[in-house]
């Protein structure tokens, strides 16, 4: 089956505000939740539980659920014909909505299945020489560390780990910026950081880091620049920023956490410079030039971009296409309202925990250095015991998968100040 795709989006600028609903032509155009109770009612999360796991895996809000169901039914009824008739249109809707949300060109966005897949594709895609290095912070999640370990093993490049701060209790943005810049050496080609750490909730000042790195890079040849790659998943769907303006070369995120997109969706955004430094790892189905070259028995020419970095193969299209509704859901509520609400709930959680003598809070208090993840422990109890005690009361927290491991609450727009109070009351009772 030839899956044609028009290319007009490849150079189209991001849509002007408000245009997404019209462009999507979806059934969600009139679903703009006005208040937070209304937002909460869009989710199917059980009323029996107080759920603080938005950072793990999404519960789909109604517009996403309905879009998935619509596509699933049509694909089940007549798979090939529905795919042929919808593929181009739906993929364009998703890319338009993503471009609008990221403040980016659709051409610079790859569609993936998860943060982990995006990180693997980016780090495997670099062409590092044995004398070059990956510079990684010791606070990255497994997905970054393992992607880089595998990429370095193939290329022969080395991996150097550095520390971002000496004491989380006193960390400052200035210290974080200085520590990144001073860790860079002439051999550093790729710098791998995580925007919001799932180990502590610390948020890095990525824009300031990128700005400082651009100074370092001014003295380097183009092919030798240190490129900044960010696992952005725990700021994506939380912070009110335009991803493309953060200043990094690659921004990788899953869409199935804070964005509440379909499970099994993610994006890679790359700068022009970033795309110029990588090659695709998995064959794309999104670029007809590559397929035409294959038919002719030739190698394709042209540059790497978001389409070429999108791993091909047939997809669970009902999920990938419903990503447009997830972006639309966020835009309808408003990025700035979502950021303000998440920070408000997270501040309430942090202040409540910090006031308990038997609790140690690890997440920095300032908004500048935190987002929606709040990590803590309780004197004399393991994080597992804390999580188990809360679950007995139907409060769903998680334990961080790191060493040391902490208990973690991750308030999101699905939660209310009353739910935070409920969790705080139970944690207070553990003292
Ligand atoms: C920082 C970070 N990156 C990536 C992941 C994995 O994300 P995904 O499921 O989208 O691969 C996690 C945890 O789920 C994480 O905490």
Short mmCIF file of C-alpha atoms and ligand atoms in Angstrom, two decimals:
data_model
loop_
_atom_site.label_atom_id
_atom_site.label_comp_id
_atom_site.label_asym_id
_atom_site.label_seq_id
_atom_site.Cartn_x
_atom_site.Cartn_y
_atom_site.Cartn_z
CA UNK A 1 0.00 0.00 0.00
CA UNK A 2 1.41 3.39 -0.95
CA UNK A 3 0.81 5.80 1.92
CA UNK A 4 1.06 9.20 0.32
CA UNK A 5 1.58 12.27 2.42
CA UNK A 6 1.43 15.83 1.19
CA UNK A 7 4.38 17.85 2.25
CA UNK A 8 2.87 21.31 2.54
CA UNK A 9 3.26 21.31 6.32
CA UNK A 10 6.98 20.84 6.13
CA UNK A 11 7.66 24.52 5.84
CA UNK A 12 4.40 25.89 7.21
CA UNK A 13 4.81 28.23 10.16
CA UNK A 14 2.99 27.42 13.39
CA UNK A 15 -0.70 28.20 13.25
CA UNK A 16 -1.90 31.40 14.80
CA UNK A 17 -3.56 31.06 18.21
CA UNK A 18 -7.02 29.55 18.19
CA UNK A 19 -6.66 28.04 14.77
CA UNK A 20 -6.20 24.51 16.03
CA UNK A 21 -9.83 23.82 16.79
CA UNK A 22 -10.88 24.96 13.37
CA UNK A 23 -8.08 23.06 11.66
CA UNK A 24 -8.84 19.88 13.57
CA UNK A 25 -12.50 20.02 12.73
CA UNK A 26 -12.98 17.63 15.61
CA UNK A 27 -15.84 16.89 17.91
CA UNK A 28 -13.97 18.67 20.73
CA UNK A 29 -14.18 22.17 19.29
CA UNK A 30 -16.78 23.19 21.86
CA UNK A 31 -15.20 21.42 24.83
CA UNK A 32 -13.35 24.16 26.60
CA UNK A 33 -13.48 23.32 30.34
CA UNK A 34 -14.11 26.51 32.26
CA UNK A 35 -13.28 25.50 35.83
CA UNK A 36 -11.00 22.96 37.51
CA UNK A 37 -13.92 20.78 38.61
CA UNK A 38 -14.94 20.60 34.99
CA UNK A 39 -11.38 19.68 33.99
CA UNK A 40 -11.40 16.92 36.61
CA UNK A 41 -14.71 15.59 35.31
CA UNK A 42 -13.19 15.09 31.86
CA UNK A 43 -11.02 12.28 33.28
CA UNK A 44 -12.19 8.76 34.03
CA UNK A 45 -9.98 8.46 37.13
CA UNK A 46 -11.97 6.70 39.85
CA UNK A 47 -13.53 8.86 42.54
CA UNK A 48 -12.48 6.13 44.96
CA UNK A 49 -8.84 7.18 44.74
CA UNK A 50 -6.83 10.36 45.15
CA UNK A 51 -4.41 9.93 42.29
CA UNK A 52 -1.01 11.63 42.19
CA UNK A 53 0.57 9.79 39.28
CA UNK A 54 0.21 12.17 36.31
CA UNK A 55 3.97 11.90 35.88
CA UNK A 56 3.79 8.18 35.18
CA UNK A 57 1.14 7.32 32.63
CA UNK A 58 -1.85 9.33 31.44
CA UNK A 59 -5.48 8.74 32.13
CA UNK A 60 -7.07 9.93 28.87
CA UNK A 61 -9.38 12.94 29.13
CA UNK A 62 -12.77 12.60 27.41
CA UNK A 63 -11.85 14.24 24.05
CA UNK A 64 -8.84 11.91 23.73
CA UNK A 65 -10.89 8.86 24.74
CA UNK A 66 -13.59 9.73 22.22
CA UNK A 67 -11.14 10.32 19.38
CA UNK A 68 -9.40 7.00 20.08
CA UNK A 69 -12.71 5.21 20.09
CA UNK A 70 -13.83 6.88 16.82
CA UNK A 71 -10.65 5.86 14.99
CA UNK A 72 -10.55 2.40 16.58
CA UNK A 73 -14.08 1.62 15.44
CA UNK A 74 -13.44 2.82 11.89
CA UNK A 75 -10.14 0.91 11.68
CA UNK A 76 -11.82 -2.25 12.92
CA UNK A 77 -14.63 -1.88 10.38
CA UNK A 78 -12.52 -1.30 7.29
CA UNK A 79 -8.82 -1.05 8.18
CA UNK A 80 -7.12 -0.47 4.82
CA UNK A 81 -9.71 1.91 3.41
CA UNK A 82 -9.95 4.01 6.59
CA UNK A 83 -6.15 4.17 6.77
CA UNK A 84 -5.83 5.23 3.13
CA UNK A 85 -8.48 7.88 3.47
CA UNK A 86 -7.33 9.30 6.82
CA UNK A 87 -3.56 8.91 7.12
CA UNK A 88 -2.50 12.20 5.53
CA UNK A 89 -5.26 14.27 7.06
CA UNK A 90 -4.85 12.93 10.59
CA UNK A 91 -1.07 13.11 10.56
CA UNK A 92 -1.26 16.71 9.41
CA UNK A 93 -3.75 17.53 12.20
CA UNK A 94 -1.42 16.01 14.78
CA UNK A 95 1.59 17.89 13.44
CA UNK A 96 -0.28 21.18 13.23
CA UNK A 97 -1.48 20.82 16.81
CA UNK A 98 2.01 19.82 17.99
CA UNK A 99 3.64 22.70 16.10
CA UNK A 100 1.18 25.16 17.61
CA UNK A 101 1.78 23.80 21.12
CA UNK A 102 5.56 23.74 20.82
CA UNK A 103 5.80 27.08 18.99
CA UNK A 104 7.72 25.15 16.35
CA UNK A 105 7.73 24.23 12.67
CA UNK A 106 5.93 20.97 11.94
CA UNK A 107 8.96 19.99 9.91
CA UNK A 108 11.09 19.90 13.06
CA UNK A 109 8.86 17.46 14.94
CA UNK A 110 9.25 13.67 14.92
CA UNK A 111 6.41 11.50 16.20
CA UNK A 112 7.48 8.65 18.46
CA UNK A 113 5.98 6.22 20.95
CA UNK A 114 7.57 7.51 24.16
CA UNK A 115 10.31 9.60 25.73
CA UNK A 116 12.50 6.50 25.85
CA UNK A 117 12.09 5.83 22.14
CA UNK A 118 12.90 9.48 21.34
CA UNK A 119 16.02 9.46 23.49
CA UNK A 120 17.19 6.19 21.95
CA UNK A 121 16.69 7.52 18.42
CA UNK A 122 18.47 10.80 19.08
CA UNK A 123 21.50 9.39 20.89
CA UNK A 124 21.90 6.49 18.45
CA UNK A 125 21.52 8.98 15.61
CA UNK A 126 24.66 10.99 16.44
CA UNK A 127 27.95 10.27 14.66
CA UNK A 128 30.42 10.64 17.49
CA UNK A 129 34.08 9.85 16.93
CA UNK A 130 36.02 7.78 19.48
CA UNK A 131 37.84 10.91 20.68
CA UNK A 132 34.53 12.69 21.38
CA UNK A 133 32.33 12.34 24.44
CA UNK A 134 28.79 12.36 25.75
CA UNK A 135 28.55 14.53 28.87
CA UNK A 136 25.76 13.35 31.16
CA UNK A 137 24.46 14.63 34.46
CA UNK A 138 24.36 12.05 37.24
CA UNK A 139 20.67 12.86 37.75
CA UNK A 140 19.37 11.64 34.41
CA UNK A 141 16.76 8.91 34.32
CA UNK A 142 17.52 5.36 33.19
CA UNK A 143 16.22 6.02 29.64
CA UNK A 144 18.89 8.66 28.96
CA UNK A 145 21.69 6.77 30.72
CA UNK A 146 21.00 3.52 28.93
CA UNK A 147 20.49 5.15 25.50
CA UNK A 148 23.86 6.84 25.86
CA UNK A 149 25.59 3.75 27.16
CA UNK A 150 24.39 1.84 24.08
CA UNK A 151 25.24 4.69 21.68
CA UNK A 152 28.72 5.09 23.14
CA UNK A 153 29.36 1.35 22.96
CA UNK A 154 28.60 1.42 19.21
CA UNK A 155 30.55 4.55 18.34
CA UNK A 156 33.50 4.09 20.68
CA UNK A 157 32.89 7.58 22.08
CA UNK A 158 33.27 8.00 25.83
CA UNK A 159 30.72 8.96 28.46
CA UNK A 160 31.57 11.39 31.25
CA UNK A 161 29.26 11.96 34.20
CA UNK A 162 29.18 15.20 36.17
CA UNK A 163 27.35 16.56 39.17
CA UNK A 164 24.88 19.41 38.79
CA UNK A 165 24.84 20.53 42.43
CA UNK A 166 26.41 19.66 45.78
CA UNK A 167 23.36 19.96 48.03
CA UNK A 168 19.75 19.89 46.77
CA UNK A 169 18.64 21.83 49.85
CA UNK A 170 20.66 24.88 48.80
CA UNK A 171 20.82 24.54 45.03
CA UNK A 172 20.58 27.73 42.94
CA UNK A 173 20.00 28.36 39.24
CA UNK A 174 23.41 30.03 39.02
CA UNK A 175 25.15 26.98 40.46
CA UNK A 176 23.38 24.69 37.97
CA UNK A 177 24.37 26.85 35.01
CA UNK A 178 27.99 27.15 36.20
CA UNK A 179 28.32 23.43 36.83
CA UNK A 180 27.11 22.53 33.33
CA UNK A 181 29.38 25.03 31.64
CA UNK A 182 32.44 24.11 33.64
CA UNK A 183 31.92 20.41 32.93
CA UNK A 184 32.21 20.98 29.17
CA UNK A 185 35.58 20.01 27.66
CA UNK A 186 36.92 20.28 24.10
CA UNK A 187 35.91 16.64 23.49
CA UNK A 188 32.28 17.22 24.56
CA UNK A 189 29.97 16.85 21.58
CA UNK A 190 26.66 15.96 23.27
CA UNK A 191 25.33 17.18 26.62
CA UNK A 192 22.43 15.15 28.03
CA UNK A 193 20.23 16.78 30.67
CA UNK A 194 16.78 16.30 32.14
CA UNK A 195 14.48 19.30 32.47
CA UNK A 196 12.54 18.19 35.56
CA UNK A 197 14.19 15.40 37.57
CA UNK A 198 11.96 12.50 38.51
CA UNK A 199 14.40 11.72 41.36
CA UNK A 200 13.92 14.98 43.29
CA UNK A 201 11.56 17.27 41.34
CA UNK A 202 14.39 19.73 40.61
CA UNK A 203 13.76 21.72 37.43
CA UNK A 204 16.81 22.89 35.50
CA UNK A 205 16.96 26.44 34.12
CA UNK A 206 17.31 25.10 30.59
CA UNK A 207 17.10 28.48 28.85
CA UNK A 208 19.91 29.91 30.97
CA UNK A 209 22.02 26.79 30.46
CA UNK A 210 21.47 26.96 26.70
CA UNK A 211 22.42 30.64 26.67
CA UNK A 212 25.62 29.98 28.59
CA UNK A 213 26.48 27.08 26.27
CA UNK A 214 26.01 29.25 23.21
CA UNK A 215 28.91 31.37 24.54
CA UNK A 216 31.09 28.25 24.82
CA UNK A 217 30.07 27.22 21.31
CA UNK A 218 30.89 30.58 19.77
CA UNK A 219 34.56 29.61 19.98
CA UNK A 220 33.98 26.25 18.24
CA UNK A 221 33.65 25.06 14.66
CA UNK A 222 30.13 24.15 13.60
CA UNK A 223 30.93 20.41 13.45
CA UNK A 224 32.45 20.55 16.90
CA UNK A 225 29.75 22.37 18.85
CA UNK A 226 28.51 20.88 22.11
CA UNK A 227 24.84 20.06 21.44
CA UNK A 228 22.30 20.25 24.25
CA UNK A 229 19.76 17.41 24.42
CA UNK A 230 16.99 17.50 27.00
CA UNK A 231 14.62 14.87 28.32
CA UNK A 232 11.76 17.34 28.76
CA UNK A 233 8.95 14.98 29.69
CA UNK A 234 8.19 16.29 33.18
CA UNK A 235 7.95 19.92 32.08
CA UNK A 236 5.99 19.14 28.89
CA UNK A 237 2.31 19.70 29.56
CA UNK A 238 3.18 21.66 32.70
CA UNK A 239 5.26 24.73 31.90
CA UNK A 240 4.09 27.67 29.84
CA UNK A 241 7.04 27.83 27.46
CA UNK A 242 7.54 27.46 23.76
CA UNK A 243 9.73 24.39 23.47
CA UNK A 244 11.42 25.71 20.39
CA UNK A 245 12.57 28.79 22.36
CA UNK A 246 14.25 26.87 25.18
CA UNK A 247 17.51 27.00 23.23
CA UNK A 248 18.31 23.28 23.21
CA UNK A 249 19.20 21.27 20.11
CA UNK A 250 16.92 18.35 20.93
CA UNK A 251 13.87 18.29 23.20
CA UNK A 252 12.43 14.84 23.77
CA UNK A 253 9.19 14.02 25.57
CA UNK A 254 6.48 11.45 25.87
CA UNK A 255 2.96 12.82 25.40
CA UNK A 256 1.40 10.22 27.70
CA UNK A 257 2.25 11.80 31.02
CA UNK A 258 1.48 15.45 31.94
CA UNK A 259 0.09 16.20 28.50
CA UNK A 260 -2.53 13.45 29.03
CA UNK A 261 -2.08 12.33 25.44
CA UNK A 262 -2.76 8.83 24.15
CA UNK A 263 -0.66 6.16 25.84
CA UNK A 264 2.16 5.25 23.46
CA UNK A 265 2.81 8.70 21.99
CA UNK A 266 5.77 11.06 22.12
CA UNK A 267 7.70 13.71 20.22
CA UNK A 268 11.22 14.75 19.37
CA UNK A 269 11.76 18.40 18.54
CA UNK A 270 15.09 19.24 16.90
CA UNK A 271 16.74 22.52 15.96
CA UNK A 272 18.18 22.87 12.47
CA UNK A 273 21.59 22.34 13.99
CA UNK A 274 20.36 19.26 15.86
CA UNK A 275 18.83 17.62 12.78
CA UNK A 276 22.07 18.34 10.91
CA UNK A 277 24.02 16.24 13.42
CA UNK A 278 21.96 13.03 13.38
CA UNK A 279 20.80 10.31 11.00
CA UNK A 280 17.62 8.27 11.31
CA UNK A 281 17.87 4.89 12.98
CA UNK A 282 14.51 3.35 11.99
CA UNK A 283 13.12 3.75 8.43
CA UNK A 284 10.48 6.45 8.18
CA UNK A 285 7.01 6.02 6.66
CA UNK A 286 6.51 9.80 6.77
CA UNK A 287 8.72 10.93 3.87
CA UNK A 288 7.80 9.91 0.35
CA UNK A 289 11.15 11.00 -1.07
CA UNK A 290 12.77 8.18 0.88
CA UNK A 291 10.26 5.64 -0.44
CA UNK A 292 10.59 6.89 -4.02
CA UNK A 293 14.38 6.55 -3.80
CA UNK A 294 13.89 2.97 -2.59
CA UNK A 295 11.61 2.22 -5.58
CA UNK A 296 14.28 3.61 -7.90
CA UNK A 297 16.96 1.57 -6.15
CA UNK A 298 18.77 4.72 -5.04
CA UNK A 299 19.85 6.31 -1.77
CA UNK A 300 17.62 9.27 -0.84
CA UNK A 301 19.16 12.70 -0.79
CA UNK A 302 18.03 15.53 1.47
CA UNK A 303 18.49 16.38 5.10
CA UNK A 304 17.36 14.69 8.30
CA UNK A 305 14.25 16.31 9.76
CA UNK A 306 11.30 15.45 11.95
CA UNK A 307 9.63 13.32 9.28
CA UNK A 308 12.75 11.30 8.59
CA UNK A 309 13.42 10.75 12.30
CA UNK A 310 9.87 9.47 12.88
CA UNK A 311 10.14 5.69 13.19
CA UNK A 312 8.06 3.98 10.56
CA UNK A 313 6.04 0.81 10.49
CA UNK A 314 2.29 0.74 10.88
CA UNK A 315 1.12 2.26 14.14
CA UNK A 316 -1.70 2.04 16.65
CA UNK A 317 -3.16 4.92 14.62
CA UNK A 318 -6.17 5.39 16.87
CA UNK A 319 -3.67 6.49 19.53
CA UNK A 320 -1.27 8.48 17.37
CA UNK A 321 -4.07 10.43 15.69
CA UNK A 322 -5.83 11.25 18.96
CA UNK A 323 -2.74 13.20 19.99
CA UNK A 324 -4.26 16.21 18.21
CA UNK A 325 -7.10 16.18 20.75
CA UNK A 326 -4.62 16.10 23.66
CA UNK A 327 -2.86 19.25 22.44
CA UNK A 328 -6.23 20.82 21.80
CA UNK A 329 -7.42 19.91 25.31
CA UNK A 330 -4.44 21.75 26.79
CA UNK A 331 -4.80 24.76 24.51
CA UNK A 332 -8.48 25.05 25.37
CA UNK A 333 -7.68 25.21 29.07
CA UNK A 334 -4.69 27.46 28.39
CA UNK A 335 -0.99 26.73 28.86
CA UNK A 336 -0.53 29.58 31.33
CA UNK A 337 -3.51 28.48 33.46
CA UNK A 338 -2.19 24.92 33.52
CA UNK A 339 1.28 26.09 34.57
CA UNK A 340 -0.12 28.36 37.28
CA UNK A 341 -2.45 25.67 38.64
CA UNK A 342 0.20 22.94 38.70
CA UNK A 343 2.68 25.23 40.48
CA UNK A 344 0.01 26.32 42.95
CA UNK A 345 -0.83 22.71 43.89
CA UNK A 346 2.81 21.73 44.02
CA UNK A 347 3.59 24.74 46.28
CA UNK A 348 0.73 23.75 48.60
CA UNK A 349 2.17 20.20 48.75
CA UNK A 350 5.73 21.41 49.40
CA UNK A 351 4.75 23.93 52.04
CA UNK A 352 2.61 21.35 53.83
CA UNK A 353 5.43 18.79 53.83
CA UNK A 354 8.11 21.31 54.82
CA UNK A 355 6.10 22.22 57.92
CA UNK A 356 6.15 18.61 59.23
CA UNK A 357 9.05 17.91 61.60
CA UNK A 358 9.16 14.20 60.70
CA UNK A 359 9.39 14.86 56.93
CA UNK A 360 12.35 15.83 54.74
CA UNK A 361 11.36 17.62 51.55
CA UNK A 362 13.87 17.28 48.69
CA UNK A 363 12.16 19.34 45.98
CA UNK A 364 13.29 22.98 45.88
CA UNK A 365 10.62 25.48 46.94
CA UNK A 366 11.08 28.16 44.21
CA UNK A 367 8.91 27.86 41.09
CA UNK A 368 12.03 28.54 39.05
CA UNK A 369 13.57 25.27 40.28
CA UNK A 370 10.55 22.96 40.42
CA UNK A 371 7.40 21.97 38.54
CA UNK A 372 4.81 19.32 39.49
CA UNK A 373 6.99 16.60 41.04
CA UNK A 374 7.37 16.66 44.83
CA UNK A 375 9.79 14.23 46.55
CA UNK A 376 10.14 13.61 50.27
CA UNK A 377 10.74 11.03 52.93
CA UNK A 378 9.43 10.35 56.40
CA UNK A 379 11.81 9.79 59.34
CA UNK A 380 12.15 6.14 60.27
CA UNK A 381 10.13 4.83 57.30
CA UNK A 382 11.25 3.55 53.92
CA UNK A 383 9.67 5.20 50.87
CA UNK A 384 7.92 1.88 50.20
CA UNK A 385 6.30 1.96 53.62
CA UNK A 386 5.18 5.55 53.06
CA UNK A 387 3.66 4.72 49.66
CA UNK A 388 2.00 1.57 51.07
CA UNK A 389 0.50 3.53 54.01
CA UNK A 390 -0.94 6.11 51.63
CA UNK A 391 -2.35 3.45 49.30
CA UNK A 392 -4.19 1.86 52.22
CA UNK A 393 -6.04 5.19 52.37
CA UNK A 394 -6.58 5.17 48.58
CA UNK A 395 -3.99 7.92 48.04
CA UNK A 396 -1.87 6.88 45.07
CA UNK A 397 1.71 8.10 45.39
CA UNK A 398 4.85 6.48 43.93
CA UNK A 399 8.41 5.74 45.01
CA UNK A 400 11.21 7.17 42.86
CA UNK A 401 13.12 4.47 40.92
CA UNK A 402 16.53 5.84 41.93
CA UNK A 403 19.15 5.33 44.60
CA UNK A 404 18.41 6.92 47.05
CA UNK A 405 14.70 6.47 46.52
CA UNK A 406 12.08 8.89 47.90
CA UNK A 407 8.31 9.01 48.16
CA UNK A 408 6.72 11.16 45.45
CA UNK A 409 3.49 13.09 44.99
CA UNK A 410 2.88 14.68 41.61
CA UNK A 411 -0.11 17.01 41.73
CA UNK A 412 -1.55 17.90 38.34
CA UNK A 413 -4.54 19.77 36.92
CA UNK A 414 -6.63 16.69 37.74
CA UNK A 415 -6.13 17.33 41.47
CA UNK A 416 -7.71 19.81 43.84
CA UNK A 417 -6.39 21.69 46.92
CA UNK A 418 -8.70 19.45 49.01
CA UNK A 419 -7.00 16.33 47.65
CA UNK A 420 -3.60 17.78 48.56
CA UNK A 421 -4.92 18.43 52.08
CA UNK A 422 -6.12 14.82 52.31
CA UNK A 423 -2.67 13.52 51.36
CA UNK A 424 -0.93 15.94 53.75
CA UNK A 425 -3.20 14.88 56.60
CA UNK A 426 -2.25 11.22 56.12
CA UNK A 427 1.44 12.03 55.90
CA UNK A 428 1.15 14.15 59.05
CA UNK A 429 -0.37 11.13 60.79
CA UNK A 430 2.70 9.04 59.94
CA UNK A 431 4.80 11.11 62.37
C1 LIG B 1 12.80 11.68 33.42
C2 LIG B 1 12.08 10.55 32.76
N1 LIG B 1 12.25 10.34 31.44
C3 LIG B 1 11.63 9.34 30.80
C4 LIG B 1 10.77 8.50 31.46
C5 LIG B 1 10.09 7.41 30.67
O1 LIG B 1 9.14 8.01 29.85
P1 LIG B 1 8.42 7.22 28.67
O2 LIG B 1 7.47 6.27 29.31
O3 LIG B 1 7.69 8.27 27.88
O4 LIG B 1 9.48 6.54 27.88
C6 LIG B 1 10.55 8.69 32.85
C7 LIG B 1 9.64 7.86 33.66
O5 LIG B 1 8.64 7.36 33.35
C8 LIG B 1 11.23 9.73 33.50
O6 LIG B 1 11.04 9.95 34.82
#
